[in-house]
XYZ file of C-alpha atoms in Angstrom:
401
model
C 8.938 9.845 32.198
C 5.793 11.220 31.884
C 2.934 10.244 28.807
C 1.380 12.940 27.387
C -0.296 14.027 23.762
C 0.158 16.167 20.423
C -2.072 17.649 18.401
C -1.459 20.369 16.037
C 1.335 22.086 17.051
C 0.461 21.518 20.920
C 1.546 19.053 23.473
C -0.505 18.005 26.348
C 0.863 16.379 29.353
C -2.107 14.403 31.155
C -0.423 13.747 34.600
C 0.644 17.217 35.136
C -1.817 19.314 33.416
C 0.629 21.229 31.568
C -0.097 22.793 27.815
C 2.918 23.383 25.442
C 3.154 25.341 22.274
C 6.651 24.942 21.201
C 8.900 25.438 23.829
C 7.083 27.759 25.290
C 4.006 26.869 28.011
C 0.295 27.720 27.738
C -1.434 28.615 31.069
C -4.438 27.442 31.903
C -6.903 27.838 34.656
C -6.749 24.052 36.806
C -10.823 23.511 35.781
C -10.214 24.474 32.173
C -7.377 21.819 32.082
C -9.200 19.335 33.559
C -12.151 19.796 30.910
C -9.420 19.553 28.126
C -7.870 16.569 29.557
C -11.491 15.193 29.611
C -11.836 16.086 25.970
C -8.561 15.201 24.560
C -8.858 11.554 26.608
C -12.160 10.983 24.515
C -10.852 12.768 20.811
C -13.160 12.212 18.004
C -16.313 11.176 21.013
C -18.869 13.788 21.749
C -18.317 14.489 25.552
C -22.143 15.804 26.816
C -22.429 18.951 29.148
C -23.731 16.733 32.110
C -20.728 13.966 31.752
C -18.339 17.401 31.812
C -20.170 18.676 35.020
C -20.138 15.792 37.002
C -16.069 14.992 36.158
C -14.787 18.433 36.628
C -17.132 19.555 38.960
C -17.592 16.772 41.070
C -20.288 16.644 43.990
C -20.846 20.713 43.106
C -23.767 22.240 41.866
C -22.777 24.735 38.614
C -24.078 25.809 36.069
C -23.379 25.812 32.383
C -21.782 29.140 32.326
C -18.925 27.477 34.645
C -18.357 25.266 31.563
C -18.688 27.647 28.818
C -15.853 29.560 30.383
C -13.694 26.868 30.443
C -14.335 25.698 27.243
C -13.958 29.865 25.318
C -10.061 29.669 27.911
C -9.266 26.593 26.355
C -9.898 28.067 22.946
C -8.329 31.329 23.207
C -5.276 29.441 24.515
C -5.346 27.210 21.583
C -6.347 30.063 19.122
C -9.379 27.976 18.212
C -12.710 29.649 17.036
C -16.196 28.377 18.066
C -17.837 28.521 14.576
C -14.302 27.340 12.337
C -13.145 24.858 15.327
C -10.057 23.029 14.465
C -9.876 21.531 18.154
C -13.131 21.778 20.003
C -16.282 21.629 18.207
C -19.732 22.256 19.951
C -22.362 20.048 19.874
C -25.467 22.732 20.547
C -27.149 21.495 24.071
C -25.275 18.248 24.155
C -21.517 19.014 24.851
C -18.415 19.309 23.026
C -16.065 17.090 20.844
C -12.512 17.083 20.569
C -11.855 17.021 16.308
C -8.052 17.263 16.121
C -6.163 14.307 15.688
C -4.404 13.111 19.043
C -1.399 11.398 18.791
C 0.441 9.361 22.226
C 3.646 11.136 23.366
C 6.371 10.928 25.987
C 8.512 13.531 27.327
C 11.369 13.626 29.735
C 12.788 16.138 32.345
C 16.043 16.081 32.959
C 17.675 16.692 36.557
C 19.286 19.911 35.295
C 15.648 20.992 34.530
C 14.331 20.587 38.123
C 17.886 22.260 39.653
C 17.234 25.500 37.434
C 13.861 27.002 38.575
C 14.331 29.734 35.924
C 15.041 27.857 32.812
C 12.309 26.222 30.874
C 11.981 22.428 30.865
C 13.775 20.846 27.964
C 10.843 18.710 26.183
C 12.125 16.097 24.471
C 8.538 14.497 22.261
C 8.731 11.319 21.481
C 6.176 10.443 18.844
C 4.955 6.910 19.450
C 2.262 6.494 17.251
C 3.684 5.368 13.902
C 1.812 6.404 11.397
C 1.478 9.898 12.852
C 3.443 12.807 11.340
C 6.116 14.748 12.740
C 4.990 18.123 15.191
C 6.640 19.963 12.564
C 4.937 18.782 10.035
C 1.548 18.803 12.066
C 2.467 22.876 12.700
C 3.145 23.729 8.861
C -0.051 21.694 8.169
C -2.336 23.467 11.130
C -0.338 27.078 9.626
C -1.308 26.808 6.522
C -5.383 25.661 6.812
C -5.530 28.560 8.869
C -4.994 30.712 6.478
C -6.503 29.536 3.179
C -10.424 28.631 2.804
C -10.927 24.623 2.242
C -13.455 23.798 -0.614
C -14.986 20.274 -0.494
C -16.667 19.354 -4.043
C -19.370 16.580 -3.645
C -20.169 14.193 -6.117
C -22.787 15.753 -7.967
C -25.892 13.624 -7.886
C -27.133 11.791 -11.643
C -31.029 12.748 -11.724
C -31.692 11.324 -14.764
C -31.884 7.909 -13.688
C -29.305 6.615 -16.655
C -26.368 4.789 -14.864
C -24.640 5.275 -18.498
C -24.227 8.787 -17.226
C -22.869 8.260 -14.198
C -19.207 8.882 -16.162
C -20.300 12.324 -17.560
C -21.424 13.623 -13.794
C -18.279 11.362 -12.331
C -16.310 13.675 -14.970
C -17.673 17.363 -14.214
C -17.110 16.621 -10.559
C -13.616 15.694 -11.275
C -13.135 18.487 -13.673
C -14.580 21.217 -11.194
C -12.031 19.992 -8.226
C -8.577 20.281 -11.297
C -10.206 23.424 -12.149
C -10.718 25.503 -8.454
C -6.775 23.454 -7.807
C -5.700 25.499 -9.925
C -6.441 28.755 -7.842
C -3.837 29.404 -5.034
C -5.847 31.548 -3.125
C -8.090 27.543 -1.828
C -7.377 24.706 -0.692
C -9.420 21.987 -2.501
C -10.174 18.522 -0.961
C -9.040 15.735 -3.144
C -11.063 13.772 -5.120
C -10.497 10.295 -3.339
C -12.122 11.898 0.283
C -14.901 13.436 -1.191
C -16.227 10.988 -3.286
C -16.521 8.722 -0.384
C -19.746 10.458 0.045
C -20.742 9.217 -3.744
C -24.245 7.372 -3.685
C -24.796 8.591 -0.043
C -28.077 10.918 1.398
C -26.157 13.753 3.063
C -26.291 17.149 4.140
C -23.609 19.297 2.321
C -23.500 20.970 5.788
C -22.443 17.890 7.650
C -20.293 16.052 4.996
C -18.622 19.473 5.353
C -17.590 19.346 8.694
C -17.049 15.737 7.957
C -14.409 16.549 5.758
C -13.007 19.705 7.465
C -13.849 22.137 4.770
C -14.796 25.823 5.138
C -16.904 25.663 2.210
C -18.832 23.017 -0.044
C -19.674 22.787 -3.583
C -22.924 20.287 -4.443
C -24.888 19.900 -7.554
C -26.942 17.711 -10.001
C -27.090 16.681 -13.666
C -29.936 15.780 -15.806
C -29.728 14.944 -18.960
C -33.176 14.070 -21.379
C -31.978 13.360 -24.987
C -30.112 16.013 -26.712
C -30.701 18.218 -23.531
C -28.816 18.833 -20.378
C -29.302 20.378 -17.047
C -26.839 20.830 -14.728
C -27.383 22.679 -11.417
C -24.581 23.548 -9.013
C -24.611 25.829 -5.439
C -21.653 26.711 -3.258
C -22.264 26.531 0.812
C -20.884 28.408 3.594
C -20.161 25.108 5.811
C -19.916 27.237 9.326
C -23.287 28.642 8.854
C -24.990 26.323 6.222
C -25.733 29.236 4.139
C -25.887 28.728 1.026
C -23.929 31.757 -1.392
C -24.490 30.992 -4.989
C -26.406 28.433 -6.800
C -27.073 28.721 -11.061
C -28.371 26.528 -13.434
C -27.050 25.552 -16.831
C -28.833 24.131 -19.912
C -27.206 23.012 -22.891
C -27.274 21.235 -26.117
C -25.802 18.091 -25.795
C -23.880 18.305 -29.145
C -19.786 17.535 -28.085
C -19.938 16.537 -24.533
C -16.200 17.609 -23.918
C -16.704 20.715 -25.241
C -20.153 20.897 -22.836
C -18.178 19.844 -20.218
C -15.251 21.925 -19.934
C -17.653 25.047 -21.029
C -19.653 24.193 -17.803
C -16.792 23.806 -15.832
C -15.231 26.706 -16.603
C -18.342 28.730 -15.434
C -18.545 26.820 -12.356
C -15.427 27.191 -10.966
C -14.910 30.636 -12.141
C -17.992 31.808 -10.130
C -16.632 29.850 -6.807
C -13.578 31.580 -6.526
C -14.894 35.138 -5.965
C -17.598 33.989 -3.898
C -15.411 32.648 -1.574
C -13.123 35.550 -1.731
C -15.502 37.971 -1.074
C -17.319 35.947 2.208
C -13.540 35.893 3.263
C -13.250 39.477 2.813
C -16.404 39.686 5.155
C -15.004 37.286 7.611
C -11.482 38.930 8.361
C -13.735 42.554 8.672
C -15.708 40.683 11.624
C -12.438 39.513 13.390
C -11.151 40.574 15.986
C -8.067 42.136 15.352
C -6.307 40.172 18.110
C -6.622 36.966 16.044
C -5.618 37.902 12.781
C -3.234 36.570 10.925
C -1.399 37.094 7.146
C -4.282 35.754 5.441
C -6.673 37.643 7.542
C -4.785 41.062 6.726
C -4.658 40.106 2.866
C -8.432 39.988 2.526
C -8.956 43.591 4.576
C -6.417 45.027 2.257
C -8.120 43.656 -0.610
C -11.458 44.902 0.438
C -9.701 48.246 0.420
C -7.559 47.767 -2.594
C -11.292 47.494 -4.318
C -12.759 50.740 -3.061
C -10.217 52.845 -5.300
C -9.976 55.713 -3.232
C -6.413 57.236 -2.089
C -7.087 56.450 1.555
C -7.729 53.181 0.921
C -5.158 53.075 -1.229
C -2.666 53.762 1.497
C -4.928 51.717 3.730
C -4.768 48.107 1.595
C -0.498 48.932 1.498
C -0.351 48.890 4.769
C -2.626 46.086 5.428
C -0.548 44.331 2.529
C 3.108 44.683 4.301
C 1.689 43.863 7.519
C 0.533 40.349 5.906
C 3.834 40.292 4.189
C 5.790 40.522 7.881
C 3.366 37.963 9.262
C 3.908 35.318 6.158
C 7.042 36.470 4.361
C 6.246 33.527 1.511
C 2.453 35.061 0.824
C 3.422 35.568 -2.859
C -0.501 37.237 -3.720
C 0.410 40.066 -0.992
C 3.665 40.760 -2.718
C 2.096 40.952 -5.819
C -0.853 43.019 -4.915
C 1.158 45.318 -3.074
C 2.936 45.916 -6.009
C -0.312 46.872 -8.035
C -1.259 48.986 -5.667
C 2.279 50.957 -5.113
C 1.478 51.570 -9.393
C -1.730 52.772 -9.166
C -0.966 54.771 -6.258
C 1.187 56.884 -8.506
C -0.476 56.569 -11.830
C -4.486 57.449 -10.145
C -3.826 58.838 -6.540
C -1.621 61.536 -5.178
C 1.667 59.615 -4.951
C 5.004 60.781 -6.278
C 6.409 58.645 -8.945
C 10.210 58.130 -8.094
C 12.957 55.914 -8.913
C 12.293 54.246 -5.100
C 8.658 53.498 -5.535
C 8.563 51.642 -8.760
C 12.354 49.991 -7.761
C 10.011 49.005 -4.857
C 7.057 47.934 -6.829
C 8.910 45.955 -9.405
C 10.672 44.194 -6.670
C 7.696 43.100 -4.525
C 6.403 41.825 -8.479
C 9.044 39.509 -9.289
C 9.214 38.651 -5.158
C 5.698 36.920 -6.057
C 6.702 35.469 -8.790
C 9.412 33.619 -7.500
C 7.532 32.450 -4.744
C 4.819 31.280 -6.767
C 5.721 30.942 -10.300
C 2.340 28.987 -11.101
C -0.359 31.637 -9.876
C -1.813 33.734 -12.477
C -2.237 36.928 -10.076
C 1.805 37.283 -9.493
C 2.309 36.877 -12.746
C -0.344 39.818 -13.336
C 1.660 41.956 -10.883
C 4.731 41.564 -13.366
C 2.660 43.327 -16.100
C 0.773 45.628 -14.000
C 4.037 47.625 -13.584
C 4.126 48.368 -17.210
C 0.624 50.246 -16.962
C 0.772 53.284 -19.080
C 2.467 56.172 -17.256
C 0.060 59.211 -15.785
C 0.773 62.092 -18.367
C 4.800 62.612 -18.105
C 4.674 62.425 -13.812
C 6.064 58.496 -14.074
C 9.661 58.228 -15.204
C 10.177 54.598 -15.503
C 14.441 53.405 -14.548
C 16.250 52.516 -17.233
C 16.885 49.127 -16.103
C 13.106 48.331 -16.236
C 12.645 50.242 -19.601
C 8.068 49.194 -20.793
C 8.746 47.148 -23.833
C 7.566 48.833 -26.823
């Protein structure tokens, strides 16, 4: 029996070197696994450049570069990126730390194994840690935060030096993280993580990374009489840039109706933000590591350009999320949209088969996810008024009158 380790939805055996994704092995270069099994042996510890060198590359003069490239293998084979890591996160000129939970694992090889030099081992993962969760659930986990942006929402700081309004700024906090919940397009951080930072100095960068978020949201609230001041900014964690910041003044006349008014600005200005650095982000990608979520934003950005190309361009970016994520109910939906306006603005002809199609991919999103407000919008947009007499609607999906 050998001992090895699992994080995400890999498996690491430390005796023989040898990565796992599934069933199926990862290759790696014998100095690049030796610098992961020197990182995954010290998880959550930075690991400097010099204590690297002088374990892998013992009694030999290198020089960084020899590490670099190790370190940009190991992340290609685990399909980690150097400015979102979810496994390996740099440390600029002092080394590297391992961020992804590591959990202890053992794994046998049966005798039939070693007498069939063309099958693949049978790895049987024994979880020992107990309080660990399943690979499976580990992979569905690691799946989906690769796809959707993670929004951490700070406590936002009482400047008015009144601790009797500490449960009016305790309360917009609380109401901004229900509020961006409520879009399916994030993932927000729950309420009980982030306010661990409450009453704490920190940098909105670093509780960021902290809390594994892509983006932050961080603000104050004053309050002098009558009169209130709130000020709020959303932060690009990876770069520490900071998007959008605005500042609200009221009249403190009914502080529930202040507060949800406030709210409702401030989390309806987040959303688009974030979807449009996205948008940005999946257009600098190489296409070799996209995935569905990756695809959705491109064929958004050309969805937005209304022009028939791109048009034709955000469909097929659309169904090519769709094949990669089958249960992405806002590509289903938006592909609808865009199979309707195809045929009521652009060049397209309206049939029986397109709007059969469109309809389809509508309700598809829908059932999928019956609580987002944009599937539900791709249900009505196939009841846009038709393009002179060119769009003969089927009888069996008859616009109400």
């Amino acid at each position: 029996m050998e001992r090895g380790v699992v994080f995400g939805s890999y498996r690491f055996d430390r005796s023989s070197g040898r990565l796992w994704s599934g069933k199926r092995e990862v290759r790696l270069t014998p100095k690049a696994t030796a610098v992961l099994g020197e990182l995954v042996s010290r998880a959550g510890e930075l690991v400097t450049k010099e204590e690297l060198l002088g374990s892998v590359w013992k009694n030999t003069a290198v020089s960084d570069d020899a590490l670099i490239s190790c370190v940009q293998e190991i992340r290609k084979a685990l399909a980690d990126k150097a400015r979102q890591p979810r496994f390996i996160e740099t440390r600029h000129r002092r080394g590297y730390r391992f961020i992804a939970r590591v959990s202890e694992a053992a794994t046998e090889h049966t005798s039939a194994d070693a007498r069939s030099p063309g099958r693949a081992p049978d790895n049987r993962w024994t979880v020992l840690d107990p309080d660990a969760a399943r690979p499976a659930t580990i992979e569905a986990r690691d799946s989906e935060m690769r796809g959707r942006p993670t929004v951490a929402v700070l406590p936002f700081t009482n400047v008015s030096g009144d601790t009797d309004e500490e449960y009016f700024t305790e309360g917009i906090t609380q109401d901004i993280i229900t509020a961006l919940s409520k879009h399916r397009s994030l993932l927000v951080i729950a309420r009980n993580s982030t306010f661990a930072f409450k009453g704490r100095s920190v940098d909105a960068h670093r509780a960021g990374m902290d809390l594994g978020a892509d983006y932050v949201v961080d603000g104050s609230v004053a309050k002098s009489g009558q009169r209130l001041r709130i000020r709020a900014r959303l932060i690009e964690v990876d770069v520490g840039r900071q998007l959008w910041a605005e500042r609200y003044d009221r009249h403190l006349e009914d502080v529930f109706e202040v507060q949800d008014d406030i709210t409702a600005a401030i989390a309806a200005r987040i959303e688009p933000e974030v979807g449009s650095v996205e948008r940005l982000r999946a257009e600098r990608k190489s296409p070799e590591a996209f995935r569905a979520w990756d695809f959705f934003h491109l064929g958004m950005k050309h969805f937005y350009k209304s022009a028939v190309e791109d048009n034709e361009e955000a469909q097929r970016l659309l169904r090519r999320a769709i094949e990669l994520d089958p249960t992405l109910a806002q590509a289903h939906a938006w592909l609808s949209y865009a199979i309707v306006l195809s045929m009521i603005y652009f060049d397209a002809d309206p049939d029986d088969q397109r709007l059969n199609a469109a309809v389809m991919l509508a309700k598809k999103g829908v059932d999928l996810d019956d609580q987002d407000a944009v599937t539900h919008f791709g249900m009505v947009a196939r009841c846009l008024p038709e393009r002179r007499t060119r769009v003969h609607w089927p009888s069996s999906n008859r616009r109400p009158n």
